[in-house]
Each structure stands twice: as structure tokens, then as C-alpha cells.
Amino acid sequence: MSEHHPDTARLRLDLSYDGTDFHGWAAQPGQRTVQGELEKALGRIARVPSRVTVAGRTDAGVHARGQVCHLDLPRSVLATLPGRSDRAPVEALVSRLAGVLPEDVVVHVAREVPADFDARFGAQWRRYRYRISDGPAAHDPLRRDVLRHRRPLDVEAMARASAPLLGEHDFLSFCRPREGATTVRELRELRWERPGEGRADEGLIVATVVADAFCHHMVRSLVGALLGVGEGRRPESWPAEVLAARTREASTRDGAGAAPLCPPQGLTLDHVAYPPDEELAAWAARTRTLRSPLPAEGP
């Protein structure tokens, strides 16, 4: 169980942002970040320091449509937010945040949640989408969430090469490991499609990537490895060879090493899923338990 003062309310915020002009999510001195702008706005409204915990930190240039974070506010402060209006405190918080946040960050919904809710450790799975424009007919200069790629890509080959990556593996070759953290993840979906006429993202190539969690740079490395297949520079077997290598050493012309990293601008955090309220504490405790490294895989 998490320690939580009865006079404090835990709030969940659902938000979106255009990551183009941010130096990532995490607050950093001298840098414009999403966390920095959000905590600054909360401080102006609540007039108390407000620290947020996020579902997944995004890199510089990465976007979000379905980001989630939580914070704790004294109930005495929360009660003052509506002022003389008859709005609920959480509705007043969303409205007032809209007035002070920059245009590239939007908080859509605020709600009070149980004290056991943890935006980071309580998440069951996360979904990202990576969008690519691989020809002039699909290039849209007004979209900042799409990678403009110069070569045509073979979507079917990329889809076939993705299949061996599904399941639970040590994704060291696709991650920048953090000290003391595991690189074992369960990749639940890695799907490629080119939406047809009348569908959202018509003409683009869209990768949908779902996992229980992602280590640093994992999605961008998965896409980076598969771009080589889509261009015909690498065989369809190569991403699986990169996975089996379990290394941070660079790849060679004839050998597999760490996956290349694709640019950030095509990547969007799309959705984060959580269990029912009664399962929050157990799920967060399970997630905090460091998973043991998997045994070495066969050839």
C-alpha cells in the first residue's frame, strides 16, 4: 500500500502534447520540458509546489495523445479551485490549466483516483504509434508527428520481420539500459499498415507498438531496425538477429549489433491502460519487482 495522507487527494491527469519544441518530458534545468511547463502551471494555480509522476517519459521531439500522470494536492487547496463558481474542483482545475499552459500542451481530464493509483508502476500496458511518409504524395507539411522518409518502404516485409520480436525477450539490443533496471519486456504487438482511402492517416505507414512497458529508446530502435528491412538494405531475418545478439555494440555490415535509432518526430504515445481500482496496489507492487534476466536464447 502507498503512504497517503487522508487530507490529500490523488489526482490523475490525462493529457496530450506536441513534442516538437520540448526537450522531452522530464524536467531539466535550463530546458523547456513538458513536466516543467505542467508543474509550473500547477504551481501558479494551486500556489503550492506540485510534483507529477508520469506513465512514460518521452524523449525530445516525441509526442503524446494519451499520456497520463498523477499528483497529490491538499484537499484544502483543491476545494479553493472553483472560486465562486459551482464547478467541481477537478473541472475547475482543467479549465484553469487551459488558461496558463502553452498551446502545445492540453490537459483533457482530471479526476480523483484511489491512493494506490500510480501512473508509472500501475500501468498494465502502453501503446505507441510511429507514422512515416515515404513518398511525395503523402507528405503533409502541416503535420509535425510524421517522419518524412526519402525512400519507399516495403510494409509487408517489415511486418514479416516484426513477428519474431513478439513475446517476452531481453531487448538489450533495442534499449539504452538504465543502471539497475531490467531490459526484459513483453512485446505484445508490432503491427505495420498503410491505411487506405478515407481512413485516418491515409497514405502514411503506421506502426502500432504495444508492450507491458518500454525501456529507453526501445520503440525508436525497433522502428529503426525495421526501416532497414523496408528499404531492402537488410534481410527480413536481421531484426531477430539483432534481438538474439543482446548487445550494445554497433552493428557491422555482416553482423548484428545494437539496433539503429530512428528520429523522434514520428513517434506518439497513444494510450496507457490501467487495471480496475481494486487491483491497483497489487499491480503496482508486481511492476516494481525487478524481473530476472532471461536465460540466453538458442541460435
Coordinates of C-alpha atoms in Angstrom, one line a residue:
M1 CA 0.0 0.0 0.0
S2 CA 1.2 3.5 -0.7
E3 CA 1.6 6.1 2.1
H4 CA -1.1 8.7 1.6
H5 CA -2.3 11.4 4.0
P6 CA -6.1 11.4 4.4
D7 CA -6.2 15.2 3.9
T8 CA -4.5 14.8 0.4
A9 CA -6.3 14.0 -2.8
R10 CA -4.5 11.9 -5.5
L11 CA -5.4 13.3 -9.0
R12 CA -5.0 11.6 -12.4
L13 CA -4.4 13.9 -15.4
D14 CA -4.9 12.8 -19.0
L15 CA -3.0 15.0 -21.4
S16 CA -1.6 15.4 -24.9
Y17 CA 1.2 17.4 -26.3
D18 CA 3.1 18.3 -29.4
G19 CA 6.7 17.3 -28.5
T20 CA 8.4 19.2 -31.3
D21 CA 9.6 22.2 -29.2
F22 CA 10.1 20.3 -26.0
H23 CA 13.4 18.8 -24.7
G24 CA 11.4 15.7 -23.7
W25 CA 9.1 15.1 -20.7
A26 CA 11.4 15.1 -17.7
A27 CA 12.2 18.5 -16.0
Q28 CA 15.8 19.6 -16.7
P29 CA 17.4 22.9 -15.6
G30 CA 17.6 25.4 -18.5
Q31 CA 15.5 23.3 -20.8
R32 CA 11.8 23.6 -21.9
T33 CA 10.1 20.3 -21.0
V34 CA 6.6 19.0 -20.6
Q35 CA 6.9 18.2 -17.0
G36 CA 8.5 21.6 -16.3
E37 CA 5.6 23.5 -18.0
L38 CA 2.9 21.4 -16.3
E39 CA 4.4 21.7 -12.8
K40 CA 4.9 25.5 -13.4
A41 CA 1.2 25.8 -14.4
L42 CA 0.0 23.7 -11.4
G43 CA 2.1 25.9 -9.1
R44 CA 0.5 29.1 -10.4
I45 CA -3.0 27.7 -9.9
A46 CA -2.6 25.8 -6.6
R47 CA 0.1 28.1 -5.1
V48 CA 1.9 25.1 -3.6
P49 CA 4.7 23.0 -5.2
S50 CA 3.2 20.2 -7.3
R51 CA 5.3 17.2 -8.4
V52 CA 3.8 14.9 -11.1
T53 CA 4.6 11.3 -11.8
V54 CA 4.2 10.2 -15.4
A55 CA 3.2 6.9 -17.1
G56 CA 6.2 7.1 -19.5
R57 CA 8.9 9.7 -20.1
T58 CA 9.1 10.7 -23.7
D59 CA 12.2 11.8 -25.5
A60 CA 12.9 15.2 -27.0
G61 CA 10.6 15.6 -30.1
V62 CA 8.3 12.7 -29.2
H63 CA 4.5 13.5 -29.0
A64 CA 1.7 12.2 -26.8
R65 CA -2.1 11.8 -27.4
G66 CA -2.7 9.6 -24.3
Q67 CA -0.2 10.5 -21.7
V68 CA -1.2 10.0 -18.0
C69 CA 0.3 11.4 -14.8
H70 CA -0.7 11.8 -11.2
L71 CA -0.1 14.3 -8.4
D72 CA -1.2 14.8 -4.8
L73 CA -2.9 18.0 -3.7
P74 CA -4.1 19.0 -0.2
R75 CA -7.8 18.8 -0.1
S76 CA -7.9 22.3 1.3
V77 CA -6.2 23.6 -1.8
L78 CA -8.4 21.5 -4.2
A79 CA -11.5 23.0 -2.6
T80 CA -10.4 26.6 -3.4
L81 CA -10.0 26.0 -7.2
P82 CA -13.6 26.6 -8.3
G83 CA -13.7 30.0 -6.6
R84 CA -17.2 31.4 -6.7
S85 CA -18.3 29.0 -9.5
D86 CA -20.4 25.8 -8.9
R87 CA -17.9 23.7 -10.9
A88 CA -16.4 20.6 -9.3
P89 CA -12.8 21.1 -8.2
V90 CA -11.4 18.8 -10.8
E91 CA -13.3 20.5 -13.6
A92 CA -12.1 23.9 -12.3
L93 CA -8.5 22.5 -12.4
V94 CA -8.8 21.5 -16.1
S95 CA -10.3 24.9 -17.0
R96 CA -7.7 26.9 -15.2
L97 CA -4.8 24.8 -16.6
A98 CA -6.1 25.6 -20.1
G99 CA -5.6 29.3 -19.3
V100 CA -2.0 29.0 -18.2
L101 CA -0.5 26.1 -20.2
P102 CA 1.3 26.8 -23.5
E103 CA -0.7 25.9 -26.7
D104 CA 1.3 22.7 -27.3
V105 CA 0.1 21.0 -24.0
V106 CA -3.5 20.2 -23.2
V107 CA -4.9 18.5 -20.1
H108 CA -8.1 16.9 -21.2
V109 CA -9.4 15.4 -18.0
A110 CA -8.6 15.5 -14.3
R111 CA -10.2 13.0 -11.8
E112 CA -9.6 12.0 -8.2
V113 CA -8.3 8.4 -8.0
P114 CA -7.6 5.9 -5.2
A115 CA -4.4 6.5 -3.2
D116 CA -3.0 3.3 -4.7
F117 CA -3.1 4.7 -8.3
D118 CA 0.4 5.1 -9.7
A119 CA 0.6 6.5 -13.2
R120 CA 4.0 4.8 -13.8
F121 CA 4.0 1.5 -11.9
G122 CA 0.3 0.9 -12.1
A123 CA 0.1 0.7 -15.9
Q124 CA -0.7 -2.6 -17.5
W125 CA 0.4 -1.8 -21.0
R126 CA 1.3 1.2 -23.2
R127 CA 0.7 1.7 -26.9
Y128 CA 2.8 3.9 -29.2
R129 CA 2.3 4.7 -32.9
Y130 CA 5.0 5.7 -35.3
R131 CA 4.0 7.4 -38.6
I132 CA 6.1 7.6 -41.7
S133 CA 5.6 9.4 -45.0
D134 CA 7.6 7.5 -47.7
G135 CA 6.6 9.5 -50.8
P136 CA 5.8 13.0 -52.1
A137 CA 2.1 12.1 -52.5
A138 CA 1.7 11.5 -48.7
H139 CA 4.0 14.3 -47.5
D140 CA 2.0 16.9 -45.4
P141 CA 4.0 19.9 -44.3
L142 CA 1.3 20.8 -41.7
R143 CA 1.9 17.6 -39.8
R144 CA 4.7 17.5 -37.2
D145 CA 4.0 14.0 -36.0
V146 CA 5.2 12.2 -39.1
L147 CA 8.7 11.2 -40.2
R148 CA 9.3 12.3 -43.8
H149 CA 11.3 9.4 -45.3
R150 CA 13.1 9.6 -48.7
R151 CA 12.9 6.0 -49.8
P152 CA 9.8 3.9 -50.5
L153 CA 9.2 1.1 -47.9
D154 CA 8.0 -2.5 -48.2
V155 CA 5.4 -2.7 -45.5
E156 CA 4.8 -6.4 -45.9
A157 CA 8.5 -7.2 -45.4
M158 CA 8.6 -5.0 -42.3
A159 CA 5.5 -6.9 -40.9
R160 CA 7.1 -10.3 -41.6
A161 CA 10.4 -9.2 -39.9
S162 CA 8.5 -8.0 -36.9
A163 CA 6.8 -11.3 -36.0
P164 CA 9.9 -13.0 -34.3
L165 CA 10.2 -10.0 -31.9
L166 CA 6.8 -10.6 -30.3
G167 CA 6.7 -12.0 -26.8
E168 CA 8.9 -11.7 -23.7
H169 CA 12.6 -11.2 -24.5
D170 CA 15.7 -9.3 -23.3
F171 CA 15.6 -6.2 -25.6
L172 CA 19.1 -5.0 -24.6
S173 CA 20.0 -4.6 -28.3
F174 CA 17.0 -2.2 -28.7
C175 CA 17.4 -0.2 -25.4
R176 CA 19.7 2.3 -23.8
P177 CA 19.8 0.5 -20.4
R178 CA 19.5 2.4 -17.2
E179 CA 21.7 1.3 -14.3
G180 CA 20.0 -1.3 -12.1
A181 CA 17.0 -1.7 -14.4
T182 CA 16.0 -4.7 -16.5
T183 CA 15.8 -4.7 -20.3
V184 CA 13.3 -7.6 -20.3
R185 CA 10.0 -6.6 -21.8
E186 CA 6.9 -8.3 -23.2
L187 CA 6.2 -7.0 -26.7
R188 CA 2.6 -7.7 -27.3
E189 CA 2.0 -6.1 -30.7
L190 CA 4.2 -4.8 -33.5
R191 CA 2.0 -4.2 -36.5
W192 CA 2.6 -2.2 -39.8
E193 CA -0.1 -0.9 -42.1
R194 CA -0.6 1.6 -44.8
P195 CA -4.2 3.0 -44.2
G196 CA -6.3 3.2 -47.4
E197 CA -8.5 5.9 -48.8
G198 CA -10.9 7.5 -46.3
R199 CA -9.1 6.1 -43.2
A200 CA -7.2 8.1 -40.6
D201 CA -3.5 8.6 -41.6
E202 CA -4.4 7.8 -45.3
G203 CA -1.3 7.1 -47.4
L204 CA 1.1 7.0 -44.4
I205 CA 2.8 4.0 -43.0
V206 CA 1.8 3.4 -39.4
A207 CA 3.5 1.1 -36.9
T208 CA 1.5 0.2 -33.8
V209 CA 3.6 -1.0 -30.9
V210 CA 2.2 -2.4 -27.6
A211 CA 4.2 -3.7 -24.6
D212 CA 3.8 -4.0 -20.9
A213 CA 6.5 -1.3 -20.6
F214 CA 9.3 0.1 -22.7
C215 CA 12.9 0.7 -21.9
H216 CA 14.7 3.9 -23.0
H217 CA 14.7 4.3 -26.9
M218 CA 13.0 0.9 -27.4
V219 CA 10.3 1.9 -29.8
R220 CA 12.6 4.1 -31.9
S221 CA 15.1 1.3 -32.1
L222 CA 12.5 -1.3 -33.1
V223 CA 11.4 1.1 -35.9
G224 CA 15.0 1.9 -36.8
A225 CA 15.9 -1.8 -37.3
L226 CA 12.8 -2.4 -39.4
L227 CA 13.4 0.6 -41.7
G228 CA 16.5 -1.2 -43.0
V229 CA 14.3 -4.1 -43.9
G230 CA 11.7 -1.9 -45.5
E231 CA 14.3 -0.2 -47.7
G232 CA 15.8 -3.6 -48.7
R233 CA 19.2 -2.9 -47.1
R234 CA 18.7 -5.7 -44.5
P235 CA 17.2 -9.2 -44.8
E236 CA 13.9 -9.9 -43.1
S237 CA 15.9 -12.1 -40.6
W238 CA 18.0 -9.2 -39.4
P239 CA 15.8 -7.8 -36.6
A240 CA 15.6 -11.2 -35.0
E241 CA 19.4 -11.5 -35.2
V242 CA 19.7 -8.1 -33.5
L243 CA 17.4 -9.3 -30.7
A244 CA 19.4 -12.5 -30.2
A245 CA 22.7 -10.6 -30.1
R246 CA 21.8 -8.9 -26.8
T247 CA 24.5 -6.3 -27.1
R248 CA 25.1 -2.5 -27.2
E249 CA 28.0 -2.9 -29.6
A250 CA 27.4 -1.3 -33.0
S251 CA 26.2 -3.5 -35.9
T252 CA 28.6 -4.3 -38.8
R253 CA 27.8 -4.8 -42.5
D254 CA 27.7 -8.5 -42.0
G255 CA 26.9 -8.9 -38.3
A256 CA 24.1 -7.9 -35.9
G257 CA 24.6 -5.5 -33.1
A258 CA 22.6 -2.8 -31.4
A259 CA 19.7 -1.6 -33.4
P260 CA 19.9 1.8 -35.1
L261 CA 17.8 4.7 -33.7
C262 CA 15.2 6.3 -35.9
P263 CA 14.3 10.0 -35.5
P264 CA 11.8 11.0 -32.7
Q265 CA 9.3 13.1 -34.6
G266 CA 7.2 10.2 -36.0
L267 CA 6.6 8.7 -32.5
T268 CA 3.4 9.3 -30.4
L269 CA 2.4 7.8 -27.1
D270 CA -1.1 6.8 -27.9
H271 CA -2.6 5.1 -24.8
V272 CA -1.8 3.8 -21.4
A273 CA -4.1 1.1 -19.8
Y274 CA -4.7 0.5 -16.1
P275 CA -6.4 -2.2 -14.1
P276 CA -9.6 -1.8 -12.1
D277 CA -9.3 0.2 -8.9
E278 CA -9.3 -2.9 -6.6
E279 CA -6.2 -4.3 -8.4
L280 CA -4.1 -1.1 -8.5
A281 CA -2.0 -1.8 -5.4
A282 CA -1.2 -5.4 -6.4
W283 CA -0.3 -4.4 -9.9
A284 CA 2.0 -1.6 -8.9
A285 CA 3.8 -3.9 -6.4
R286 CA 4.2 -6.5 -9.1
T287 CA 5.6 -4.0 -11.6
R288 CA 8.1 -2.7 -9.0
T289 CA 9.6 -6.1 -8.6
L290 CA 12.6 -6.3 -10.9
R291 CA 12.2 -9.1 -13.4
S292 CA 15.1 -11.6 -13.5
P293 CA 17.1 -11.6 -16.8
L294 CA 16.0 -14.3 -19.2
P295 CA 18.4 -17.2 -19.9
A296 CA 20.4 -17.0 -23.1
E297 CA 18.4 -17.8 -26.2
G298 CA 19.4 -20.5 -28.6
P299 CA 20.9 -19.9 -32.1

